């Protein structure tokens, strides 16, 4: 059974999920700490949040490498420098390649109840489909787009006057809370994967939270 005491968090933007993890990890009882924050671009709020918290940062830009394969290898090597137990993709806008996925467990989030509405426009697609309930998913990343084993999900009701922005904001609030809860539980209780089933500690089969 794996445990998740050391976290490397990857960001591409404002880093609100990162901040939630930084705040939670300030409590020793949380069981995990952010040992580094990585990004694929400079000048983003996520890196500023890490610096303010005294957490080391690194930036690996795709354009600085001759190929996607070279970037895949470079970011995997940077992550490895910090010896993480778990990598958290927190609003990271690049799909991680095999050099990272084969070496590390990578936790990701998605603003829909997978397997419905995968991809970059999960909130928009759910609204367009007319669903009455959507939500967020925490999953272990694999080589596909939002296809990895599901760790936890939480529902969010779609309100009659919702647009993409208002619905996404409510989903993000739930997503931050769920991500922090799951990372903490994985750190404290450990987790295992059998096929597509992810279990945290002695979590009964079928329990998603």
mmCIF file with all atom_site columns, N, CA and C in Angstrom, residues 147-172:
data_model
loop_
_atom_site.group_PDB
_atom_site.id
_atom_site.type_symbol
_atom_site.label_atom_id
_atom_site.label_alt_id
_atom_site.label_comp_id
_atom_site.label_asym_id
_atom_site.label_entity_id
_atom_site.label_seq_id
_atom_site.pdbx_PDB_ins_code
_atom_site.Cartn_x
_atom_site.Cartn_y
_atom_site.Cartn_z
_atom_site.occupancy
_atom_site.B_iso_or_equiv
_atom_site.pdbx_formal_charge
_atom_site.auth_seq_id
_atom_site.auth_comp_id
_atom_site.auth_asym_id
_atom_site.auth_atom_id
_atom_site.pdbx_PDB_model_num
ATOM 1  N N  . UNK A 1 147 ? -9.052  9.644  -18.152 1.00 0.00 ? 147 UNK A N  1
ATOM 2  C CA . UNK A 1 147 ? -9.462  8.245  -18.232 1.00 0.00 ? 147 UNK A CA 1
ATOM 3  C C  . UNK A 1 147 ? -8.912  7.386  -17.098 1.00 0.00 ? 147 UNK A C  1
ATOM 4  N N  . UNK A 1 148 ? -8.171  7.981  -16.164 1.00 0.00 ? 148 UNK A N  1
ATOM 5  C CA . UNK A 1 148 ? -7.540  7.194  -15.118 1.00 0.00 ? 148 UNK A CA 1
ATOM 6  C C  . UNK A 1 148 ? -8.515  6.700  -14.063 1.00 0.00 ? 148 UNK A C  1
ATOM 7  N N  . UNK A 1 149 ? -8.069  5.794  -13.210 1.00 0.00 ? 149 UNK A N  1
ATOM 8  C CA . UNK A 1 149 ? -8.928  5.244  -12.155 1.00 0.00 ? 149 UNK A CA 1
ATOM 9  C C  . UNK A 1 149 ? -9.443  6.342  -11.225 1.00 0.00 ? 149 UNK A C  1
ATOM 10 N N  . UNK A 1 150 ? -10.735 6.287  -10.931 1.00 0.00 ? 150 UNK A N  1
ATOM 11 C CA . UNK A 1 150 ? -11.386 7.313  -10.117 1.00 0.00 ? 150 UNK A CA 1
ATOM 12 C C  . UNK A 1 150 ? -11.140 7.037  -8.642  1.00 0.00 ? 150 UNK A C  1
ATOM 13 N N  . UNK A 1 151 ? -10.705 8.076  -7.925  1.00 0.00 ? 151 UNK A N  1
ATOM 14 C CA . UNK A 1 151 ? -10.455 7.969  -6.490  1.00 0.00 ? 151 UNK A CA 1
ATOM 15 C C  . UNK A 1 151 ? -11.673 8.428  -5.698  1.00 0.00 ? 151 UNK A C  1
ATOM 16 N N  . UNK A 1 152 ? -12.266 9.561  -6.107  1.00 0.00 ? 152 UNK A N  1
ATOM 17 C CA . UNK A 1 152 ? -13.413 10.114 -5.382  1.00 0.00 ? 152 UNK A CA 1
ATOM 18 C C  . UNK A 1 152 ? -14.178 11.058 -6.288  1.00 0.00 ? 152 UNK A C  1
ATOM 19 N N  . UNK A 1 153 ? -15.460 11.225 -5.992  1.00 0.00 ? 153 UNK A N  1
ATOM 20 C CA . UNK A 1 153 ? -16.319 12.153 -6.733  1.00 0.00 ? 153 UNK A CA 1
ATOM 21 C C  . UNK A 1 153 ? -17.285 12.827 -5.774  1.00 0.00 ? 153 UNK A C  1
ATOM 22 N N  . UNK A 1 154 ? -17.704 14.033 -6.149  1.00 0.00 ? 154 UNK A N  1
ATOM 23 C CA . UNK A 1 154 ? -18.729 14.721 -5.372  1.00 0.00 ? 154 UNK A CA 1
ATOM 24 C C  . UNK A 1 154 ? -19.657 15.460 -6.324  1.00 0.00 ? 154 UNK A C  1
ATOM 25 N N  . UNK A 1 155 ? -20.943 15.367 -6.074  1.00 0.00 ? 155 UNK A N  1
ATOM 26 C CA . UNK A 1 155 ? -21.942 15.952 -6.958  1.00 0.00 ? 155 UNK A CA 1
ATOM 27 C C  . UNK A 1 155 ? -22.162 17.434 -6.659  1.00 0.00 ? 155 UNK A C  1
ATOM 28 N N  . UNK A 1 156 ? -22.514 18.170 -7.700  1.00 0.00 ? 156 UNK A N  1
ATOM 29 C CA . UNK A 1 156 ? -22.908 19.576 -7.596  1.00 0.00 ? 156 UNK A CA 1
ATOM 30 C C  . UNK A 1 156 ? -24.163 19.764 -8.443  1.00 0.00 ? 156 UNK A C  1
ATOM 31 N N  . UNK A 1 157 ? -25.201 20.307 -7.857  1.00 0.00 ? 157 UNK A N  1
ATOM 32 C CA . UNK A 1 157 ? -26.447 20.527 -8.579  1.00 0.00 ? 157 UNK A CA 1
ATOM 33 C C  . UNK A 1 157 ? -26.282 21.647 -9.604  1.00 0.00 ? 157 UNK A C  1
ATOM 34 N N  . UNK A 1 158 ? -26.929 21.485 -10.749 1.00 0.00 ? 158 UNK A N  1
ATOM 35 C CA . UNK A 1 158 ? -26.972 22.531 -11.765 1.00 0.00 ? 158 UNK A CA 1
ATOM 36 C C  . UNK A 1 158 ? -28.233 23.358 -11.518 1.00 0.00 ? 158 UNK A C  1
ATOM 37 N N  . UNK A 1 159 ? -28.069 24.642 -11.281 1.00 0.00 ? 159 UNK A N  1
ATOM 38 C CA . UNK A 1 159 ? -29.194 25.526 -10.995 1.00 0.00 ? 159 UNK A CA 1
ATOM 39 C C  . UNK A 1 159 ? -29.799 26.078 -12.282 1.00 0.00 ? 159 UNK A C  1
ATOM 40 N N  . UNK A 1 160 ? -31.080 26.431 -12.269 1.00 0.00 ? 160 UNK A N  1
ATOM 41 C CA . UNK A 1 160 ? -31.745 26.865 -13.496 1.00 0.00 ? 160 UNK A CA 1
ATOM 42 C C  . UNK A 1 160 ? -31.088 28.068 -14.172 1.00 0.00 ? 160 UNK A C  1
ATOM 43 N N  . UNK A 1 161 ? -30.505 28.964 -13.386 1.00 0.00 ? 161 UNK A N  1
ATOM 44 C CA . UNK A 1 161 ? -29.906 30.164 -13.979 1.00 0.00 ? 161 UNK A CA 1
ATOM 45 C C  . UNK A 1 161 ? -28.391 30.057 -14.122 1.00 0.00 ? 161 UNK A C  1
ATOM 46 N N  . UNK A 1 162 ? -27.832 28.878 -14.007 1.00 0.00 ? 162 UNK A N  1
ATOM 47 C CA . UNK A 1 162 ? -26.385 28.714 -14.125 1.00 0.00 ? 162 UNK A CA 1
ATOM 48 C C  . UNK A 1 162 ? -25.897 29.016 -15.533 1.00 0.00 ? 162 UNK A C  1
ATOM 49 N N  . UNK A 1 163 ? -24.755 29.685 -15.600 1.00 0.00 ? 163 UNK A N  1
ATOM 50 C CA . UNK A 1 163 ? -23.974 29.698 -16.826 1.00 0.00 ? 163 UNK A CA 1
ATOM 51 C C  . UNK A 1 163 ? -22.654 28.986 -16.532 1.00 0.00 ? 163 UNK A C  1
ATOM 52 N N  . UNK A 1 164 ? -21.774 28.916 -17.520 1.00 0.00 ? 164 UNK A N  1
ATOM 53 C CA . UNK A 1 164 ? -20.533 28.159 -17.324 1.00 0.00 ? 164 UNK A CA 1
ATOM 54 C C  . UNK A 1 164 ? -19.707 28.711 -16.164 1.00 0.00 ? 164 UNK A C  1
ATOM 55 N N  . UNK A 1 165 ? -19.657 30.048 -16.044 1.00 0.00 ? 165 UNK A N  1
ATOM 56 C CA . UNK A 1 165 ? -18.822 30.663 -15.009 1.00 0.00 ? 165 UNK A CA 1
ATOM 57 C C  . UNK A 1 165 ? -19.360 30.383 -13.611 1.00 0.00 ? 165 UNK A C  1
ATOM 58 N N  . UNK A 1 166 ? -20.656 30.550 -13.407 1.00 0.00 ? 166 UNK A N  1
ATOM 59 C CA . UNK A 1 166 ? -21.200 30.362 -12.054 1.00 0.00 ? 166 UNK A CA 1
ATOM 60 C C  . UNK A 1 166 ? -21.133 28.897 -11.637 1.00 0.00 ? 166 UNK A C  1
ATOM 61 N N  . UNK A 1 167 ? -21.439 28.003 -12.578 1.00 0.00 ? 167 UNK A N  1
ATOM 62 C CA . UNK A 1 167 ? -21.386 26.579 -12.254 1.00 0.00 ? 167 UNK A CA 1
ATOM 63 C C  . UNK A 1 167 ? -19.953 26.152 -11.968 1.00 0.00 ? 167 UNK A C  1
ATOM 64 N N  . UNK A 1 168 ? -19.019 26.614 -12.793 1.00 0.00 ? 168 UNK A N  1
ATOM 65 C CA . UNK A 1 168 ? -17.627 26.209 -12.604 1.00 0.00 ? 168 UNK A CA 1
ATOM 66 C C  . UNK A 1 168 ? -17.103 26.700 -11.260 1.00 0.00 ? 168 UNK A C  1
ATOM 67 N N  . UNK A 1 169 ? -17.519 27.892 -10.840 1.00 0.00 ? 169 UNK A N  1
ATOM 68 C CA . UNK A 1 169 ? -17.055 28.423 -9.565  1.00 0.00 ? 169 UNK A CA 1
ATOM 69 C C  . UNK A 1 169 ? -17.527 27.551 -8.404  1.00 0.00 ? 169 UNK A C  1
ATOM 70 N N  . UNK A 1 170 ? -18.778 27.101 -8.451  1.00 0.00 ? 170 UNK A N  1
ATOM 71 C CA . UNK A 1 170 ? -19.269 26.227 -7.383  1.00 0.00 ? 170 UNK A CA 1
ATOM 72 C C  . UNK A 1 170 ? -18.586 24.874 -7.414  1.00 0.00 ? 170 UNK A C  1
ATOM 73 N N  . UNK A 1 171 ? -18.306 24.375 -8.610  1.00 0.00 ? 171 UNK A N  1
ATOM 74 C CA . UNK A 1 171 ? -17.590 23.102 -8.720  1.00 0.00 ? 171 UNK A CA 1
ATOM 75 C C  . UNK A 1 171 ? -16.182 23.240 -8.149  1.00 0.00 ? 171 UNK A C  1
ATOM 76 N N  . UNK A 1 172 ? -15.507 24.353 -8.454  1.00 0.00 ? 172 UNK A N  1
ATOM 77 C CA . UNK A 1 172 ? -14.136 24.534 -7.966  1.00 0.00 ? 172 UNK A CA 1
ATOM 78 C C  . UNK A 1 172 ? -14.083 24.580 -6.441  1.00 0.00 ? 172 UNK A C  1
#
